[in-house]
PDB file of C-alpha atoms in Angstrom:
ATOM      1  CA  MET A   2      83.333 120.264  80.641  1.00 61.00           C
ATOM      2  CA  ARG A   3      85.944 121.426  82.578  1.00 70.00           C
ATOM      3  CA  GLY A   4      85.257 124.558  84.275  1.00 70.00           C
ATOM      4  CA  PRO A   5      87.953 127.398  85.538  1.00 87.00           C
ATOM      5  CA  GLU A   6      88.051 125.610  89.318  1.00 93.00           C
ATOM      6  CA  THR A   7      91.002 124.147  91.042  1.00 97.00           C
ATOM      7  CA  GLY A   8      90.918 120.605  92.428  1.00 98.00           C
ATOM      8  CA  ILE A   9      93.057 118.281  95.236  1.00 98.00           C
ATOM      9  CA  LEU A  10      93.557 114.718  93.789  1.00 98.00           C
ATOM     10  CA  TRP A  11      94.213 113.425  97.137  1.00 97.00           C
ATOM     11  CA  LEU A  12      96.881 110.107  96.289  1.00 97.00           C
ATOM     12  CA  ARG A  13      97.166 107.859  99.078  1.00 92.00           C
ATOM     13  CA  ARG A  14      98.144 104.087  97.819  1.00 88.00           C
ATOM     14  CA  ASP A  15      97.173 104.514  94.129  1.00 89.00           C
ATOM     15  CA  LEU A  16     100.494 106.322  93.382  1.00 95.00           C
ATOM     16  CA  ARG A  17      99.554 105.680  89.430  1.00 93.00           C
ATOM     17  CA  LEU A  18      98.168 107.947  86.782  1.00 95.00           C
ATOM     18  CA  ALA A  19      96.849 105.166  84.887  1.00 92.00           C
ATOM     19  CA  ASP A  20      93.456 103.828  85.479  1.00 90.00           C
ATOM     20  CA  ASN A  21      92.821 106.481  88.188  1.00 94.00           C
ATOM     21  CA  LEU A  22      89.091 107.210  88.394  1.00 94.00           C
ATOM     22  CA  ALA A  23      89.601 110.261  90.925  1.00 96.00           C
ATOM     23  CA  LEU A  24      92.066 111.300  88.661  1.00 96.00           C
ATOM     24  CA  LEU A  25      89.971 111.348  85.078  1.00 95.00           C
ATOM     25  CA  GLU A  26      87.438 112.993  87.145  1.00 95.00           C
ATOM     26  CA  ALA A  27      89.167 115.985  88.228  1.00 96.00           C
ATOM     27  CA  VAL A  28      90.987 116.175  84.691  1.00 95.00           C
ATOM     28  CA  ALA A  29      87.235 116.055  83.645  1.00 95.00           C
ATOM     29  CA  THR A  30      86.027 118.957  85.906  1.00 95.00           C
ATOM     30  CA  CYS A  31      89.091 121.159  86.817  1.00 96.00           C
ATOM     31  CA  GLU A  32      90.811 123.537  84.784  1.00 95.00           C
ATOM     32  CA  ARG A  33      93.816 122.967  87.386  1.00 96.00           C
ATOM     33  CA  ILE A  34      94.618 119.855  89.679  1.00 97.00           C
ATOM     34  CA  LEU A  35      97.336 119.667  92.277  1.00 98.00           C
ATOM     35  CA  PRO A  36      98.296 116.225  92.859  1.00 98.00           C
ATOM     36  CA  LEU A  37      98.618 115.662  96.981  1.00 98.00           C
ATOM     37  CA  TYR A  38     100.385 112.639  99.034  1.00 98.00           C
ATOM     38  CA  ILE A  39      99.944 113.399 102.610  1.00 97.00           C
ATOM     39  CA  HIS A  40     101.882 111.298 104.685  1.00 94.00           C
ATOM     40  CA  SER A  41     100.203 110.076 107.689  1.00 90.00           C
ATOM     41  CA  PRO A  42     100.467 106.576 109.161  1.00 82.00           C
ATOM     42  CA  HIS A  43      98.955 107.192 112.166  1.00 81.00           C
ATOM     43  CA  GLU A  44      95.705 107.600 110.789  1.00 80.00           C
ATOM     44  CA  GLU A  45      95.802 103.887 109.545  1.00 71.00           C
ATOM     45  CA  ALA A  46      96.407 102.130 113.067  1.00 69.00           C
ATOM     46  CA  PRO A  47      96.615  99.637 113.598  1.00 69.00           C
ATOM     47  CA  TRP A  48      97.508  98.941 109.934  1.00 68.00           C
ATOM     48  CA  ALA A  49     100.100 101.497 109.949  1.00 69.00           C
ATOM     49  CA  PRO A  50     102.866 100.821 107.002  1.00 72.00           C
ATOM     50  CA  GLY A  51     106.364  98.862 108.484  1.00 77.00           C
ATOM     51  CA  GLY A  52     109.956  99.260 106.804  1.00 83.00           C
ATOM     52  CA  ALA A  53     109.341  97.369 103.404  1.00 88.00           C
ATOM     53  CA  SER A  54     105.940  99.274 103.049  1.00 86.00           C
ATOM     54  CA  ASN A  55     107.919 102.376 103.474  1.00 87.00           C
ATOM     55  CA  TRP A  56     110.493 101.594 101.109  1.00 92.00           C
ATOM     56  CA  TRP A  57     107.869 100.925  98.384  1.00 92.00           C
ATOM     57  CA  LEU A  58     106.249 104.112  98.953  1.00 93.00           C
ATOM     58  CA  HIS A  59     109.242 106.540  98.959  1.00 95.00           C
ATOM     59  CA  HIS A  60     110.123 104.572  95.235  1.00 96.00           C
ATOM     60  CA  SER A  61     106.390 104.907  94.332  1.00 96.00           C
ATOM     61  CA  LEU A  62     106.065 108.125  94.973  1.00 97.00           C
ATOM     62  CA  ALA A  63     109.330 109.129  93.603  1.00 97.00           C
ATOM     63  CA  ALA A  64     108.577 107.348  90.106  1.00 97.00           C
ATOM     64  CA  LEU A  65     105.099 109.032  90.340  1.00 97.00           C
ATOM     65  CA  ASP A  66     106.284 112.833  90.883  1.00 98.00           C
ATOM     66  CA  GLN A  67     108.761 111.881  87.473  1.00 98.00           C
ATOM     67  CA  SER A  68     105.782 111.067  85.477  1.00 97.00           C
ATOM     68  CA  LEU A  69     103.916 113.856  86.535  1.00 97.00           C
ATOM     69  CA  ARG A  70     106.904 116.177  86.007  1.00 97.00           C
ATOM     70  CA  GLU A  71     106.810 114.881  82.494  1.00 97.00           C
ATOM     71  CA  ARG A  72     103.632 116.152  81.785  1.00 96.00           C
ATOM     72  CA  GLY A  73     104.204 119.526  83.142  1.00 96.00           C
ATOM     73  CA  SER A  74     103.037 118.837  86.727  1.00 96.00           C
ATOM     74  CA  ARG A  75     104.292 117.680  90.298  1.00 97.00           C
ATOM     75  CA  LEU A  76     103.597 115.886  93.274  1.00 98.00           C
ATOM     76  CA  ALA A  77     102.841 118.315  96.509  1.00 98.00           C
ATOM     77  CA  LEU A  78     104.011 116.156  99.643  1.00 98.00           C
ATOM     78  CA  GLU A  79     102.613 116.724 103.118  1.00 97.00           C
ATOM     79  CA  ARG A  80     102.786 115.065 106.227  1.00 96.00           C
ATOM     80  CA  GLY A  81      99.723 115.754 109.096  1.00 95.00           C
ATOM     81  CA  GLU A  82      96.365 115.095 109.999  1.00 95.00           C
ATOM     82  CA  SER A  83      94.820 114.525 106.509  1.00 95.00           C
ATOM     83  CA  LEU A  84      91.850 116.928 107.202  1.00 96.00           C
ATOM     84  CA  GLU A  85      93.627 120.290 108.587  1.00 96.00           C
ATOM     85  CA  THR A  86      96.307 119.577 105.718  1.00 97.00           C
ATOM     86  CA  LEU A  87      93.385 119.074 102.767  1.00 97.00           C
ATOM     87  CA  LEU A  88      91.766 122.122 104.288  1.00 97.00           C
ATOM     88  CA  ARG A  89      94.842 124.359 104.776  1.00 97.00           C
ATOM     89  CA  VAL A  90      96.418 123.035 101.283  1.00 98.00           C
ATOM     90  CA  ALA A  91      93.112 123.988  99.779  1.00 97.00           C
ATOM     91  CA  LYS A  92      93.075 127.618 101.047  1.00 96.00           C
ATOM     92  CA  THR A  93      96.455 128.141  99.549  1.00 97.00           C
ATOM     93  CA  ILE A  94      95.458 127.406  96.428  1.00 97.00           C
ATOM     94  CA  GLY A  95      92.207 128.161  95.965  1.00 97.00           C
ATOM     95  CA  ALA A  96      90.682 124.665  95.425  1.00 97.00           C
ATOM     96  CA  THR A  97      87.272 124.124  95.461  1.00 96.00           C
ATOM     97  CA  ARG A  98      87.106 120.502  94.931  1.00 97.00           C
ATOM     98  CA  ILE A  99      88.581 117.477  96.070  1.00 98.00           C
ATOM     99  CA  PHE A 100      89.142 113.978  94.553  1.00 97.00           C
ATOM    100  CA  TRP A 101      90.401 110.792  95.298  1.00 96.00           C
ATOM    101  CA  ASN A 102      90.304 106.741  95.295  1.00 95.00           C
ATOM    102  CA  ARG A 103      88.264 105.063  97.653  1.00 92.00           C
ATOM    103  CA  LEU A 104      90.470 102.601 100.306  1.00 88.00           C
ATOM    104  CA  TYR A 105      88.039  99.548 102.282  1.00 83.00           C
ATOM    105  CA  ASP A 106      89.852  98.862 105.516  1.00 80.00           C
ATOM    106  CA  PRO A 107      88.107  99.688 108.626  1.00 80.00           C
ATOM    107  CA  ALA A 108      89.796 102.359 110.217  1.00 81.00           C
ATOM    108  CA  THR A 109      90.308 104.146 106.346  1.00 84.00           C
ATOM    109  CA  ARG A 110      86.666 103.668 105.459  1.00 85.00           C
ATOM    110  CA  GLU A 111      85.655 105.713 109.074  1.00 89.00           C
ATOM    111  CA  ARG A 112      88.099 108.179 108.388  1.00 89.00           C
ATOM    112  CA  ASP A 113      87.019 108.976 104.741  1.00 92.00           C
ATOM    113  CA  ALA A 114      83.930 109.318 105.855  1.00 93.00           C
ATOM    114  CA  ARG A 115      84.489 111.615 109.042  1.00 94.00           C
ATOM    115  CA  LEU A 116      86.917 114.229 106.916  1.00 94.00           C
ATOM    116  CA  LYS A 117      83.833 113.936 104.092  1.00 95.00           C
ATOM    117  CA  VAL A 118      81.562 115.188 106.291  1.00 96.00           C
ATOM    118  CA  ALA A 119      83.671 118.113 107.656  1.00 96.00           C
ATOM    119  CA  LEU A 120      85.235 119.064 104.235  1.00 96.00           C
ATOM    120  CA  ARG A 121      81.720 119.138 103.259  1.00 96.00           C
ATOM    121  CA  ALA A 122      80.756 121.416 106.140  1.00 96.00           C
ATOM    122  CA  GLN A 123      83.806 123.625 104.744  1.00 94.00           C
ATOM    123  CA  GLY A 124      82.205 124.200 101.560  1.00 94.00           C
ATOM    124  CA  MET A 125      84.800 121.866  99.497  1.00 95.00           C
ATOM    125  CA  LEU A 126      82.859 119.460  97.072  1.00 95.00           C
ATOM    126  CA  CYS A 127      84.424 116.150  97.945  1.00 96.00           C
ATOM    127  CA  GLN A 128      83.645 113.298  95.567  1.00 94.00           C
ATOM    128  CA  SER A 129      85.350 109.540  96.005  1.00 93.00           C
ATOM    129  CA  HIS A 130      85.908 106.819  93.565  1.00 92.00           C
ATOM    130  CA  LYS A 131      86.280 103.304  93.209  1.00 88.00           C
ATOM    131  CA  GLY A 132      89.917 102.796  93.373  1.00 78.00           C
ATOM    132  CA  LEU A 133      91.323  99.499  93.760  1.00 77.00           C
ATOM    133  CA  LEU A 134      88.508  97.060  92.638  1.00 73.00           C
ATOM    134  CA  LEU A 135      86.501  95.593  90.271  1.00 75.00           C
ATOM    135  CA  PHE A 136      83.108  96.171  92.226  1.00 77.00           C
ATOM    136  CA  GLU A 137      82.639  97.704  95.161  1.00 76.00           C
ATOM    137  CA  PRO A 138      81.851  95.377  98.260  1.00 73.00           C
ATOM    138  CA  TRP A 139      78.116  96.492  98.392  1.00 76.00           C
ATOM    139  CA  GLU A 140      77.571  96.085  94.665  1.00 79.00           C
ATOM    140  CA  VAL A 141      77.885  92.308  94.780  1.00 82.00           C
ATOM    141  CA  ARG A 142      75.529  90.694  97.144  1.00 86.00           C
ATOM    142  CA  THR A 143      73.653  86.937  97.598  1.00 87.00           C
ATOM    143  CA  GLY A 144      69.822  87.178  97.002  1.00 87.00           C
ATOM    144  CA  ALA A 145      69.352  87.556 100.601  1.00 90.00           C
ATOM    145  CA  GLY A 146      71.537  91.007 100.224  1.00 88.00           C
ATOM    146  CA  GLU A 147      74.751  89.340 102.330  1.00 88.00           C
ATOM    147  CA  PRO A 148      78.299  89.178 101.584  1.00 85.00           C
ATOM    148  CA  TYR A 149      79.039  86.202 100.034  1.00 87.00           C
ATOM    149  CA  ARG A 150      81.176  83.266 102.179  1.00 88.00           C
ATOM    150  CA  VAL A 151      81.568  80.709  99.202  1.00 90.00           C
ATOM    151  CA  TYR A 152      84.499  82.355  96.577  1.00 88.00           C
ATOM    152  CA  SER A 153      82.766  80.214  94.031  1.00 89.00           C
ATOM    153  CA  ALA A 154      79.607  81.854  94.067  1.00 87.00           C
ATOM    154  CA  PHE A 155      81.113  85.042  94.556  1.00 85.00           C
ATOM    155  CA  TRP A 156      82.816  84.244  91.248  1.00 85.00           C
ATOM    156  CA  ARG A 157      79.888  83.433  89.526  1.00 84.00           C
ATOM    157  CA  ARG A 158      78.247  86.632  90.016  1.00 83.00           C
ATOM    158  CA  CYS A 159      80.996  88.595  89.337  1.00 82.00           C
ATOM    159  CA  ALA A 160      82.296  86.846  85.835  1.00 81.00           C
ATOM    160  CA  PRO A 161      79.370  88.176  83.719  1.00 73.00           C
ATOM    161  CA  GLY A 162      79.960  91.744  84.654  1.00 58.00           C
ATOM    162  CA  LEU A 163      83.527  91.430  83.658  1.00 62.00           C
ATOM    163  CA  ASN A 164      83.042  89.901  80.187  1.00 56.00           C
ATOM    164  CA  GLY A 165      80.549  92.333  79.270  1.00 52.00           C
ATOM    165  CA  SER A 166      77.446  90.237  79.614  1.00 47.00           C
TER     166      SER A 166
END
């Protein structure tokens, strides 16, 4: 149920409105939502984007902003450290919640874990959601609790969950 709260939808590589679990949760719980993209490629080192990725990013952000404007919103763009930017923007707009979809590379996972702790320490309610995957990495394990090393065995384990059985 939506409340009078203001939330930030922190967009990263999930620059879409369809099939976006963080957006769905934000809409379900907040009256006002600010879609926000923070350009901070240095935080993803050593996997910072190259020229082609930056070209894609520019056009994807423009397309997302256009989609949001067609729905009466807009995309806020910021540059800088994610934590500092999220706290500053939250204070400026009176946001109490931050929503995002998870990323799974090691550098980003570590950063997001630190961010979640720091944001919660400042009184923010943070929710991360499954974004780009059908299954979270920790959801599909062998009988011994280890990650799969053979694709066919992994697929046999996942396939029943994909067709509803």
